[in-house]
Coordinates of C-alpha atoms and ligand atoms in Angstrom, one line a residue:
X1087 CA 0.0 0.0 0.0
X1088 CA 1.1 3.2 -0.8
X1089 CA 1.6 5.8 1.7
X1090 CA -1.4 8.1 2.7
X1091 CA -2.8 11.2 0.3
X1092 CA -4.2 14.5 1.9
X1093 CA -6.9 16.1 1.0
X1094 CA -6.6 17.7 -2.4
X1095 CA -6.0 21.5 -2.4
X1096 CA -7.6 24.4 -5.1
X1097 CA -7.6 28.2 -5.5
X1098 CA -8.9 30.2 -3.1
X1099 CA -12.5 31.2 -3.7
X1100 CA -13.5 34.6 -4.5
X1101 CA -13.3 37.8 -2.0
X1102 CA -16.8 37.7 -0.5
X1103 CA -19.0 38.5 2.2
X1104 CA -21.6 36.3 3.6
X1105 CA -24.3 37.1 5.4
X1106 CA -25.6 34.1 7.5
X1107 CA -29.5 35.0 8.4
X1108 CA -30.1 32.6 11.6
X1109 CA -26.8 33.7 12.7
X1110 CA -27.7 32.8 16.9
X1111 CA -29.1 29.5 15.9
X1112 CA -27.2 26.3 16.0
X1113 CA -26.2 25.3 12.9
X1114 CA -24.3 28.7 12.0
X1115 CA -22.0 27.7 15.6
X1116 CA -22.1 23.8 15.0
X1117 CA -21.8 23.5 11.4
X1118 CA -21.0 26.7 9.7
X1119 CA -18.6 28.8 11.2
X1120 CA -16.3 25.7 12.1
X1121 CA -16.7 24.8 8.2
X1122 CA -15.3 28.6 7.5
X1123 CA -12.4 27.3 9.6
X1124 CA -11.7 23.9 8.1
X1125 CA -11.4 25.9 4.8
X1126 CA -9.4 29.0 5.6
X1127 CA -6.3 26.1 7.4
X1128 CA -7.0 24.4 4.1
X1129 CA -6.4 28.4 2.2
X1130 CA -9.7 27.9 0.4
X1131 CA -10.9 30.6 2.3
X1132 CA -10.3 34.2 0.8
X1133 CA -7.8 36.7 2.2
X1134 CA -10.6 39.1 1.6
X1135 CA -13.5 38.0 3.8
X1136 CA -16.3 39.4 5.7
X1137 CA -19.0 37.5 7.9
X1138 CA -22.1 39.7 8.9
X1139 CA -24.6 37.6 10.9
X1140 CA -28.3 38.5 10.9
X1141 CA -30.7 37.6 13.9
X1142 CA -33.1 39.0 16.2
X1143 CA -31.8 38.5 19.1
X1144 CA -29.9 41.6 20.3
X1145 CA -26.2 42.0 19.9
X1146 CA -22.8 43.4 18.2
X1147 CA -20.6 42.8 15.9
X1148 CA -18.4 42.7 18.6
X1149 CA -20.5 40.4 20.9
X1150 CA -20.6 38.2 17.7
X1151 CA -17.5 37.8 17.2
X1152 CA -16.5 37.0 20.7
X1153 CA -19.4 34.4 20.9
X1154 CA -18.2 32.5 17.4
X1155 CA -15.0 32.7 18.4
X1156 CA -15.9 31.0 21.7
X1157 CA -17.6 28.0 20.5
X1158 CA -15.6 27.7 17.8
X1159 CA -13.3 25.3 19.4
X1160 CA -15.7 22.7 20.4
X1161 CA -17.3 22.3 17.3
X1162 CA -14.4 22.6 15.1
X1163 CA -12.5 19.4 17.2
X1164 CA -9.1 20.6 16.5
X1165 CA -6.8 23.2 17.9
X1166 CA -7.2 26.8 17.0
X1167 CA -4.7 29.0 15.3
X1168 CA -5.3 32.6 15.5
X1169 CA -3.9 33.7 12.2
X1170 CA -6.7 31.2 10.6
X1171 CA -8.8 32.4 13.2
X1172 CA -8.2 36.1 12.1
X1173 CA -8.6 35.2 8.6
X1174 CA -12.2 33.8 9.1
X1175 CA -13.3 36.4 12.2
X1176 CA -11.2 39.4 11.4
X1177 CA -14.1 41.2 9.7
X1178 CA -17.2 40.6 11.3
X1179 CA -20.7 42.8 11.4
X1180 CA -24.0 41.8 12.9
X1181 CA -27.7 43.1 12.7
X1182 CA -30.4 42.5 14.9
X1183 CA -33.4 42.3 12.7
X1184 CA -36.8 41.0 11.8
X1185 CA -36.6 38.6 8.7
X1186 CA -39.8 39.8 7.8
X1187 CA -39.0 43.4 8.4
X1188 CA -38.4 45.7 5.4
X1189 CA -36.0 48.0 7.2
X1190 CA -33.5 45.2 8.5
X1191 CA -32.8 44.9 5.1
X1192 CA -31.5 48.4 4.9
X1193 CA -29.6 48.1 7.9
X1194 CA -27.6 45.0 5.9
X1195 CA -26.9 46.9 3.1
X1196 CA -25.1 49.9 4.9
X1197 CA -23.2 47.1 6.6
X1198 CA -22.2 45.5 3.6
X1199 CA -20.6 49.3 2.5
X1200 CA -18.8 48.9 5.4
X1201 CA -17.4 45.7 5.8
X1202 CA -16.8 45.8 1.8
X1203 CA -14.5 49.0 1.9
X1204 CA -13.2 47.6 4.7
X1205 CA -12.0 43.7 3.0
X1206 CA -12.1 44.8 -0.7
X1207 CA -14.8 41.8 -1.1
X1208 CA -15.0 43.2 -4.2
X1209 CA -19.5 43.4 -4.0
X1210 CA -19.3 39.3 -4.3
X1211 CA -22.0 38.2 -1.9
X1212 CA -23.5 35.0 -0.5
X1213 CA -26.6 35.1 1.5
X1214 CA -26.9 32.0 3.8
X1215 CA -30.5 31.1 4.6
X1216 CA -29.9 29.1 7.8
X1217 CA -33.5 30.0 9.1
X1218 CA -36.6 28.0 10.2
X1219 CA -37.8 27.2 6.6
X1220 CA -40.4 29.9 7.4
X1221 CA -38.3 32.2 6.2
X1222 CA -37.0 31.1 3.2
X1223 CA -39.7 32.6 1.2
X1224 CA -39.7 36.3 2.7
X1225 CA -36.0 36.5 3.2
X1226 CA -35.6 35.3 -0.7
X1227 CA -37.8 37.9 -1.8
X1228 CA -36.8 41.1 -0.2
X1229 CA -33.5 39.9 -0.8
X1230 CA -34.4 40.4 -4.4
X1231 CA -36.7 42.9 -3.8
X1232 CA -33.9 45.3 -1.8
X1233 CA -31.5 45.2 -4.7
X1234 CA -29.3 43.3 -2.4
X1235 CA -28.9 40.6 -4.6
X1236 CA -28.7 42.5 -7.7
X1237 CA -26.1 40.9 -10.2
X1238 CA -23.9 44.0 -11.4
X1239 CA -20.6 42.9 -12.7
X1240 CA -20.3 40.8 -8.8
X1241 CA -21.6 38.2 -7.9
X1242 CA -24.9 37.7 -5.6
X1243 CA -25.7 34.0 -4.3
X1244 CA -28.4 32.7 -1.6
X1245 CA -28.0 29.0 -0.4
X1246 CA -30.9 27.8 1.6
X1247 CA -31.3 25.1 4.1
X1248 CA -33.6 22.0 3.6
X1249 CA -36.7 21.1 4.1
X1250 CA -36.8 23.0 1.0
X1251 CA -41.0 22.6 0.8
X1252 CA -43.2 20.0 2.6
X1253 CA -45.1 18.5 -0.3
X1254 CA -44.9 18.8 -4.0
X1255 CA -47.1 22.4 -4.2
X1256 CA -44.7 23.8 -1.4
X1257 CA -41.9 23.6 -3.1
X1258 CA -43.4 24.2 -6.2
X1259 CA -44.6 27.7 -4.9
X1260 CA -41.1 28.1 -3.2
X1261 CA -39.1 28.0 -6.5
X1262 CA -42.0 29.6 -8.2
X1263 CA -41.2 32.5 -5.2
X1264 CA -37.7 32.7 -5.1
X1265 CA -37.4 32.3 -9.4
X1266 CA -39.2 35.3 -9.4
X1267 CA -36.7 37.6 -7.8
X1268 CA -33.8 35.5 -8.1
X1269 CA -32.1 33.7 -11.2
X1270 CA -31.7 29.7 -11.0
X1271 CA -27.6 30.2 -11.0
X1272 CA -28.1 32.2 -8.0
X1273 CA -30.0 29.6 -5.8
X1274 CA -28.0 27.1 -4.5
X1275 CA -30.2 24.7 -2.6
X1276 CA -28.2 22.7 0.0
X1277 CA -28.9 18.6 0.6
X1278 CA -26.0 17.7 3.0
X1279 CA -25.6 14.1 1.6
X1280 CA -24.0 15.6 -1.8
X1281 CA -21.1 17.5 0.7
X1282 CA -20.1 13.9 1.9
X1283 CA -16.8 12.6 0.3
X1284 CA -18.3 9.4 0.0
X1285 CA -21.7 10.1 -1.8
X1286 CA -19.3 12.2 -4.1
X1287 CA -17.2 9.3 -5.0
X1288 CA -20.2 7.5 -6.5
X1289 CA -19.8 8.9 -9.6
X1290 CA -15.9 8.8 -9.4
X1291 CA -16.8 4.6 -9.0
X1292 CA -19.2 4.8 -11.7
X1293 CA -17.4 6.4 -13.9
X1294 CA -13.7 7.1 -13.4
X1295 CA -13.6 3.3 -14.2
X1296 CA -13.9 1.1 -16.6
X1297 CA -14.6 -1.8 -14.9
X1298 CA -18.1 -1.2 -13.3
X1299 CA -19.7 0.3 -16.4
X1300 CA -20.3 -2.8 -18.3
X1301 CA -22.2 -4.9 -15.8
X1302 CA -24.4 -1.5 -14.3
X1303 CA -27.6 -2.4 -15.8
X1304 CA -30.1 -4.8 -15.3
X1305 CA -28.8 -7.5 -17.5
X1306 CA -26.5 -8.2 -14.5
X1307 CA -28.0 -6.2 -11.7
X1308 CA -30.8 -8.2 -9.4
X1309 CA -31.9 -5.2 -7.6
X1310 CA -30.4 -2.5 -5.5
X1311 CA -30.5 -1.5 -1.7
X1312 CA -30.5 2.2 -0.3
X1313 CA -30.0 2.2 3.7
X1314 CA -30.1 5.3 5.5
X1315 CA -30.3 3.6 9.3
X1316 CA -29.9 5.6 12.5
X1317 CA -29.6 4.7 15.8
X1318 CA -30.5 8.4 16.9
X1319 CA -33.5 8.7 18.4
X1320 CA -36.0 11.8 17.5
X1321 CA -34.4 13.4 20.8
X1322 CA -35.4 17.3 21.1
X1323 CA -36.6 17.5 17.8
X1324 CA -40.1 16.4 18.4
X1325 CA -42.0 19.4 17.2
X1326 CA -40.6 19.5 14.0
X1327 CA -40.3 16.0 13.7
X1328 CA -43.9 15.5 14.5
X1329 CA -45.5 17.4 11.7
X1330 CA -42.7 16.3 8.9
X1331 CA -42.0 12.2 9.4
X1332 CA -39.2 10.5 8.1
X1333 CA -40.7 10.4 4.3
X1334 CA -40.4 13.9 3.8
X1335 CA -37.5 14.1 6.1
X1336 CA -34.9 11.8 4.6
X1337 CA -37.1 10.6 0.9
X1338 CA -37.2 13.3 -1.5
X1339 CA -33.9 14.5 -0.5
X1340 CA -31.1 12.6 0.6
X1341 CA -32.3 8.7 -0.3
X1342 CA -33.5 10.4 -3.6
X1343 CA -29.7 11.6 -4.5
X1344 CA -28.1 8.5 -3.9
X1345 CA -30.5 6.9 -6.0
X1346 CA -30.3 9.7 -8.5
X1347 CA -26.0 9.2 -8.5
X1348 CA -26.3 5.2 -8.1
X1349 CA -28.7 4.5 -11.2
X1350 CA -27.9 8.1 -13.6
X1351 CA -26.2 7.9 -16.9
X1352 CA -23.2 8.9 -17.8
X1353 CA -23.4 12.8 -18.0
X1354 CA -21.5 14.2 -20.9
X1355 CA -18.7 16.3 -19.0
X1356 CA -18.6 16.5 -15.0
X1357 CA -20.3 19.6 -14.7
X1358 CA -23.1 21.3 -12.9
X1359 CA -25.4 21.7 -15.9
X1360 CA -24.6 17.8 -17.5
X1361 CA -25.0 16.1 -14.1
X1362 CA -27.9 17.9 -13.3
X1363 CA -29.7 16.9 -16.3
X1364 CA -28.7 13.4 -16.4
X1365 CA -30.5 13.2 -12.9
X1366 CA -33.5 14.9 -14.0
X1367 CA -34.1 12.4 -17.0
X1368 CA -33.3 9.5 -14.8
X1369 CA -35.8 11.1 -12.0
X1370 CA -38.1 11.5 -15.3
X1371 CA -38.2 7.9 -15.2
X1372 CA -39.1 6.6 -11.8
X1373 CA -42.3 4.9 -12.5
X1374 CA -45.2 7.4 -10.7
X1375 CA -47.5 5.4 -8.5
X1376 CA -51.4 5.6 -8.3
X1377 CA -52.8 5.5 -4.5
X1378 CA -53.2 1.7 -4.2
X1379 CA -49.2 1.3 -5.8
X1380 CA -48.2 3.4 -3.4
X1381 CA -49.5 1.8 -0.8
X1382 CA -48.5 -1.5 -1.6
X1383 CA -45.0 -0.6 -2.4
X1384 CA -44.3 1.3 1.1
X1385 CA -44.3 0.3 4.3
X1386 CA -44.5 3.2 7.2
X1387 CA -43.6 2.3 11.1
X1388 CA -43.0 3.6 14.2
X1389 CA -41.1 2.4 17.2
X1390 CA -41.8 1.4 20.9
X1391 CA -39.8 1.0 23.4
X1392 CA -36.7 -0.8 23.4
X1393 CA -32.7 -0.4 23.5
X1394 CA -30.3 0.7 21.5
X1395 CA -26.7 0.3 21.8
X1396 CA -27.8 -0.8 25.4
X1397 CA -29.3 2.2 26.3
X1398 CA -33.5 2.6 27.0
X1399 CA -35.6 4.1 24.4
X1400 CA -38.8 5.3 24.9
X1401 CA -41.5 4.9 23.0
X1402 CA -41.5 7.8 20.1
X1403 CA -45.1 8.7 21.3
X1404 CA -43.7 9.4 24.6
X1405 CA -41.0 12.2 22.8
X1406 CA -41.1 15.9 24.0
X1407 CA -43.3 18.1 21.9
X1408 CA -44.9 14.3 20.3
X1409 CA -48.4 14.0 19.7
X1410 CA -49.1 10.8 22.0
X1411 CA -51.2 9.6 19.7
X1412 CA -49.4 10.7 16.9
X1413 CA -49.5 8.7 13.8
X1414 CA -45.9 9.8 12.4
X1415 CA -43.8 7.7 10.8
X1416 CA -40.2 7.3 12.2
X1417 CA -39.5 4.5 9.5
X1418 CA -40.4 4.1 6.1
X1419 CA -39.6 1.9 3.1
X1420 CA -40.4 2.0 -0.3
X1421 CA -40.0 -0.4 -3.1
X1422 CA -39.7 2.1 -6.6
X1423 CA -39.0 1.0 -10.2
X1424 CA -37.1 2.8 -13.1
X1425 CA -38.8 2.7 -16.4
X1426 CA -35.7 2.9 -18.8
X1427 CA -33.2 0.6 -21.0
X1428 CA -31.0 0.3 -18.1
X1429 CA -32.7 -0.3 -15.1
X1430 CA -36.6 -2.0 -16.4
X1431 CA -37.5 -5.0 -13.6
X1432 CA -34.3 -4.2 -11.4
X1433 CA -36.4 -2.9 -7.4
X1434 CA -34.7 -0.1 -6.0
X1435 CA -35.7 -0.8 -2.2
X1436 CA -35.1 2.4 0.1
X1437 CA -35.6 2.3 3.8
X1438 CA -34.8 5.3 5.9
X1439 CA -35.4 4.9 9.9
X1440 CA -34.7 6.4 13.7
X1441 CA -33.7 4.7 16.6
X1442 CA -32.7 1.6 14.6
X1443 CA -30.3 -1.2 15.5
X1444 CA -26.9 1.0 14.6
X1445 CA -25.9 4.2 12.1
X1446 CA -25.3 2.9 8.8
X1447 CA -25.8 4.3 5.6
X1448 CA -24.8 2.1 2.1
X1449 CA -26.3 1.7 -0.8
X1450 CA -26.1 -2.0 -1.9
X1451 CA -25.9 -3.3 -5.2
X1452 CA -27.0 -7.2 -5.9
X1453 CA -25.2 -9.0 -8.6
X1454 CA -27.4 -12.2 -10.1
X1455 CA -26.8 -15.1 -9.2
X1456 CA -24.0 -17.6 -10.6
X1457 CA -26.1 -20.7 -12.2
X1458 CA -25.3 -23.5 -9.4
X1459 CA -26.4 -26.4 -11.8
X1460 CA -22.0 -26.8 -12.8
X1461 CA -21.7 -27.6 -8.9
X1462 CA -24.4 -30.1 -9.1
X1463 CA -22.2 -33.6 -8.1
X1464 CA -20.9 -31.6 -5.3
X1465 CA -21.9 -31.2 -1.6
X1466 CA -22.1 -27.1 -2.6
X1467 CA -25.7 -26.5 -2.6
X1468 CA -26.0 -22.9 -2.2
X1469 CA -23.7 -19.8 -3.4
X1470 CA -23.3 -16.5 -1.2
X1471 CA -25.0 -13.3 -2.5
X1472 CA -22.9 -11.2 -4.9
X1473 CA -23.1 -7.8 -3.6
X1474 CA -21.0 -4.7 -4.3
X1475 CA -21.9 -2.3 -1.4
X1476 CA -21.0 1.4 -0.6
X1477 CA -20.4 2.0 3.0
X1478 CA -21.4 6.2 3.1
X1479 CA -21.5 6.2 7.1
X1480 CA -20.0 5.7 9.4
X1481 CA -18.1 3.2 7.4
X1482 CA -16.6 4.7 4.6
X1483 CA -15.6 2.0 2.1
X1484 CA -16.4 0.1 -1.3
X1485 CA -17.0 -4.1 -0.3
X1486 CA -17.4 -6.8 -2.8
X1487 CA -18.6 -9.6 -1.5
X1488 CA -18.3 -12.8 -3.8
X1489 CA -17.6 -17.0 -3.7
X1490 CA -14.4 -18.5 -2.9
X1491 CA -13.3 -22.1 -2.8
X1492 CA -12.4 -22.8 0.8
X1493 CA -9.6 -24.5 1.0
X1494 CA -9.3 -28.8 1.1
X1495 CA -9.4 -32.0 -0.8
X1496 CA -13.4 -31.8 -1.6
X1497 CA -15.2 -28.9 -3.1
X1498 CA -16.9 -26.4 -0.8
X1499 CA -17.7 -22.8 -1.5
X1500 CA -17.9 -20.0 1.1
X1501 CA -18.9 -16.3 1.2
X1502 CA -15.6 -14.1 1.2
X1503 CA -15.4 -10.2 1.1
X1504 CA -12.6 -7.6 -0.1
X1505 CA -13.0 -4.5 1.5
X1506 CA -11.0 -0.6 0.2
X1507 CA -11.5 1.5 3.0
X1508 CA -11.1 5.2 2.6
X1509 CA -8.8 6.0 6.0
X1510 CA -6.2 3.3 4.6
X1511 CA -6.1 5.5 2.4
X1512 CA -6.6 8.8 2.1
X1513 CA -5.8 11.0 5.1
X1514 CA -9.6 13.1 6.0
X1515 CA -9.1 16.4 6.9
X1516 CA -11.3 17.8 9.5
X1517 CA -14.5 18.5 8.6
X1518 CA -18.0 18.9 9.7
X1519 CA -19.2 18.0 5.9
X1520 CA -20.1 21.7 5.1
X1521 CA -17.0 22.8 3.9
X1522 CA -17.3 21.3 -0.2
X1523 CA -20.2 23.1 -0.1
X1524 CA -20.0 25.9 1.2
X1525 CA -16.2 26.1 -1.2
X1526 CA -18.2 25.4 -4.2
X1527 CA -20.7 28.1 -4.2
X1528 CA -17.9 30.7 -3.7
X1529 CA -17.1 29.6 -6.9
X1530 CA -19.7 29.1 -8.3
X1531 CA -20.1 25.6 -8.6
X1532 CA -23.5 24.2 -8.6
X1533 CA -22.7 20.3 -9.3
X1534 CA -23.5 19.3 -5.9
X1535 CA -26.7 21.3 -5.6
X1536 CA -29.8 20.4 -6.6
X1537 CA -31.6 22.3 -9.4
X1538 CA -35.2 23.6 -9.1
X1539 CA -36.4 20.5 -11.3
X1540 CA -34.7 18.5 -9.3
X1541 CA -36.0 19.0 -5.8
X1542 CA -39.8 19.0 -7.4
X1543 CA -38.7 15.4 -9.2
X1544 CA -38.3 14.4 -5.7
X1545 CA -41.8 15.6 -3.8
X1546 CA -43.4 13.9 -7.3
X1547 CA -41.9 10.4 -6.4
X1548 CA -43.5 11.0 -2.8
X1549 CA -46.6 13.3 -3.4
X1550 CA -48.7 9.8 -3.8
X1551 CA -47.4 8.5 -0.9
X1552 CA -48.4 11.8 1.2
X1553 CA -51.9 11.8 0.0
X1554 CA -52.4 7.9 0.2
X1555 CA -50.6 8.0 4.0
X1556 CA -53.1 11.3 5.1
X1557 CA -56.3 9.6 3.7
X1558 CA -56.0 6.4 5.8
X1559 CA -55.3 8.5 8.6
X1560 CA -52.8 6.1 9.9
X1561 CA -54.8 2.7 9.7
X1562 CA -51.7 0.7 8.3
X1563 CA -49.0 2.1 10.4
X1564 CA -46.5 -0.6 11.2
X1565 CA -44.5 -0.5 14.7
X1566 CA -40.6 -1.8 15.4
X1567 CA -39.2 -2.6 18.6
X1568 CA -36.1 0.8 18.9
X1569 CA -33.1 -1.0 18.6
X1570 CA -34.2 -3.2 16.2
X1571 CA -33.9 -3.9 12.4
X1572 CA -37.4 -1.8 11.6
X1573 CA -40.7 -3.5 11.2
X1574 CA -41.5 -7.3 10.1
X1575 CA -43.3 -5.4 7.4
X1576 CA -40.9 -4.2 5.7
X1577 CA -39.0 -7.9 5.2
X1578 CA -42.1 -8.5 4.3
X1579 CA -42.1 -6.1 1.1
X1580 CA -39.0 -7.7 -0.1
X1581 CA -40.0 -11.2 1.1
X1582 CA -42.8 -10.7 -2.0
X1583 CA -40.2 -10.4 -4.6
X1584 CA -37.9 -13.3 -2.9
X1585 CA -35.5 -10.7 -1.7
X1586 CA -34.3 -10.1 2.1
X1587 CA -32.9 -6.9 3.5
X1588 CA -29.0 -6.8 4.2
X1589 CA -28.9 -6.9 8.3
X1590 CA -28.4 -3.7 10.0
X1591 CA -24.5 -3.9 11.4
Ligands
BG6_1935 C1 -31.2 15.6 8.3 C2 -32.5 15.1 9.0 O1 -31.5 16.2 7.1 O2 -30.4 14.5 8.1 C3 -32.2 14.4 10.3 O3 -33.4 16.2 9.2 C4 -31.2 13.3 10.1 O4 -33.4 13.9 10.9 C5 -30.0 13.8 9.3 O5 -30.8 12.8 11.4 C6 -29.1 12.6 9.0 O6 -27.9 13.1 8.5 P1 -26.5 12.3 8.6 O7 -25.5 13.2 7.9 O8 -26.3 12.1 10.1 O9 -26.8 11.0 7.9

C-alpha cells in the first residue's frame, strides 16, 4: 500500500462576504462557522473575507465575534490557530433584525458598504438562509426585492437550508417565489448528503472506471439496496419532527440523491449543468404510483420502546413536543421501479429509519446469481450473494462480496469479502461536511446542488405516498421494537419479490 494522500487543495474562492440569516441559531455555531475554519487552514478561504450575521436577538458585531470565536473550538474538534482564526473572524458585522422586516434589510446593506471597503470583497455576496424554513420565502424575496442581490458585474448568491418545501405544491410555490426575484444560477439549494466525500465518489466509481460500467444495468443487476439507518433517536426534535415524518424528512432529498448518483447515466462532462440533467431524465423515469401502488409498495412504522446500543428508548409517542397519539412515521420503506433501458424490472428498495439497531448508511448493489447447476455432483448446494456495497457512514468503504473455494481436498464454496477503505487510504481532513459546499458556491459551482427540477422530481416520487398516508389517517402504520432492524413489514415487502434486506451492522 502506498503511503497516505491528503486532501486535495484548489484556489482560493473569491473575496466575499456572507451574510448568515439565523446567525444565533445552532447550525451557524455547530456547522458553519467551524466549516469557515476547516477551509481558511486548508487556504480555500479568501484573504478578503467578511462574515455579517443577521438575527433577532440583540447583539454586536463585537458580541458576535467573541461568541463565534468561543464556541468555535468545540465544534471545530481541533486546535485553534489565530492567524486562521483572524482570517475567518477578522471582519465581522451583525444586525439585529426582523426577517420579515423591510428595514433590517436596509440596515444589511449599509453594513455591507462597510465591511466591503473595509475587505475589498469586491460586491461578491453570499446570503446563507440558515432559518426556520419559514423564512425562506420572505428573506428570498426582499433579498431580491432590496437590490441586495442584484447581479452588477459581482456576484450575488443565496444558499438555503432543507426542508426545502413539505409536499410537491410547497416547493413548487417556493421555487415559483424565489425564481421570481432571483435567477436559477443564484439559488443554491443545500442537501448535506452531496457535501459527503463518500456520496461524491459515487460517480468517481461509476465512472472514473472502466470496470463497473459494463455490468451496471439490469442484465446483470438483481436489484439495489439504499440504507439510510440511525440509531439516533427523534431526541429534542419532536416538534418538527412531529408534523414532517421521516418520508419527507430523509425521501425526496437525501435517499432520492443517492439513487439519482447510483442509477444516472453517464453525464457528458462533470459539470453542474450535465450532471444535473442526467439526474432529472433518470428522476423523469421513476415509475409514478397511483394511490393503491403506493401503498403496496411502502411500508411506514413507528417504534416502541426498546434499547439501542444498550441504552433505554422510549416509545416515540412518549417524545417531547410528540403527539401521544401521533401517527408519524419514524421509519419508512419504499419499493420504486425505473422505467428505462438500463434499469426496467431491477427494485430499488429504500428504507430510511430512527432509533434503529446502529448508524449505517450504504447503498447495496445485488449481482445475479451464478447458475449453481455446474456444482451439481458436489456437496455445494448454495452460493453466497454477490453484492457490491457502498459503506457512506459511518463506514466509509467500497466491499465486494463474492464465492471462494475454501480451501481442502473436496469442493466447498464459502462467502468471502474484499474491502477498500477510505482511511487506509486517504488522510480526511477535519471537517464537519459543510465545507465542499460551502467552497463550491464561492465559486460558483452548482454540481452538488440540486436544481429547481430536481427538488420537485423528488416531492413527485413522494406526493402519492403523502396523500395515500393522510387519507388512511394512519390505519396501516407498522410499529418496530427501537433498537431493532425496523418492522417485520418491511421484510415482508422484499419477502414478496424473494428478496431479504442486508442486516443492519
Ligand atoms: C437531516 C434530517 O437532514 O439528516 C435528520 O433532518 C437526520 O433527521 C440527518 O438525522 C441525517 O444526516 P446524517 O448526515 O447524520 O446522515
Amino acid at each position: 500500500m502506498t503511503s497516505k494522500t491528503g486532501a486535495t487543495s484548489g484556489r482560493a474562492a473569491d473575496p466575499c462576504c456572507l451574510v448568515i440569516f439565523g446567525a444565533s441559531g445552532d447550525l451557524t455555531h455547530r456547522l458553519l462557522v467551524p466549516a469557515l475554519y476547516n477551509l481558511a487552514a486548508a487556504r480555500l478561504l479568501p484573504e478578503a473575507f467578511a462574515l455579517i450575521g443577521v438575527a433577532r436577538s440583540p447583539s454586536s458585531s463585537e458580541a458576535f465575534r467573541a461568541d463565534l470565536a468561543k464556541s468555535l473550538p468545540q465544534f471545530a474538534n481541533r486546535s485553534i490557530d489565530q492567524n486562521v482564526l483572524n482570517q475567518v473572524l477578522g471582519c465581522v458585522g451583525y444586525v439585529q433584525g426582523d426577517p420579515d422586516d423591510e428595514s433590517t434589510y436596509a440596515n444589511i446593506g449599509r453594513e455591507l458598504t462597510r465591511v466591503e471597503r473595509e475587505r475589498a470583497t469586491q460586491g461578491n455576496r453570499l446570503f446563507y438562509l440558515a432559518t426556520p424554513p419559514a423564512g425562506f420565502a420572505p428573506i428570498g424575496c426582499h433579498l431580491g426585492q432590496s437590490g441586495l442581490a442584484r447581479e452588477n458585474g459581482a456576484w450575488r448568491r443565496v444558499i438555503i437550508e432543507k426542508p426545502f418545501g413539505t409536499d410537491l405544491a410547497s416547493a413548487h410555490a417556493l421555487n415559483q417565489k424565489l425564481l421570481g426575484v432571483l435567477k436559477e444560477h443564484q439559488i443554491f439549494r443545500i442537501d448535506h448528503y452531496l457535501g459527503k466525500e463518500t456520496v461524491q465518489n459515487i460517480l468517481v466509481l461509476r465512472f472514473a472506471n472502466g470496470l463497473f460500467e459494463p455490468i451496471w444495468n439490469r442484465d446483470h443487476i438483481d436489484h439495489v439496496q439504499i440504507t439510510v439507518a440511525e440509531s439516533l433517536t427523534v431526541g429534542r426534535r419532536g416538534n418538527y419532527y412531529d408534523a414532517t415524518g421521516a418520508l419527507r424528512d430523509m425521501v425526496p432529498n437525501h435517499l432520492i440523491q443517492l439513487l439519482s448518483l447510483i442509477a444516472m447515466e453517464p453525464p457528458s462532462r462533470f459539470a453542474a449543468d450535465s450532471v444535473r440533467a442526467e439526474k432529472a431524465q433518470l428522476l423523469e423515469a421513476v415509475q409514478l404510483q397511483n394511490r393503491d401502488e403506493a401503498l403496496r409498495n411502502s411500508v411506514r412504522a413507528q417504534y416502541d420502546d426498546g434499547f439501542v446500543e444498550n441504552q433505554r428508548v422510549e416509545a416515540y409517542r412518549k417524545t417531547k413536543d410528540v403527539d401521544p397519539h401521533s401517527t408519524t412515521e419514524t421509519y419508512v420503506a419504499l419499493r420504486l421501479m425505473i422505467d428505462n433501458w438500463r434499469w426496467a424490472n431491477v427494485p430499488f428498495y429504500l428504507r430510511t429509519g430512527k432509533a434503529l439497531r446502529g448508524k449505517q448508511t450504504e447503498v447495496a448493489i445485488k449481482f445475479k446469481q451464478a447458475p449453481i447447476a455446474m456444482f451439481r455432483d458436489t456437496p455445494v448446494d448454495r452460493l453466497a450473494e454477490n453484492f457490491l456495497v457502498v459503506g457512506i457512514q459511518p463506514n466509509e468503504c467500497i466491499g465486494l462480496e463474492f464465492n471462494a473455494k475454501i480451501p481442502g481436498p473436496s469442493i466447498a464454496i464459502g462467502g468471502v469479502s474484499m474491502t477498500f477503505r477510505y482511511e487506509d487510504y486517504f488522510e480526511a481532513a477535519p471537517s464537519t461536511g459543510y465545507e465542499t459546499l460551502i467552497y463550491d458556491c464561492m465559486v460558483g459551482d452548482a454540481i452538488l446542488y440540486p436544481r429547481a427540477d430536481g427538488i420537485e422530481a423528488g416531492w413527485r416520487l413522494v406526493q402519492p405516498l403523502l396523500d395515500a398516508w393522510r387519507e388512511e389517517k394512519g390505519e396501516r402504520l407498522a410499529s418496530y421494537r427501537a433498537g431493532s432492524d425496523g418492522p417485520k413489514e418491511a421484510d415482508e415487502l422484499l419477502a414478496r419479490d424473494g428478496r431479504r434486506w442486508r442486516p443492519i451492522a
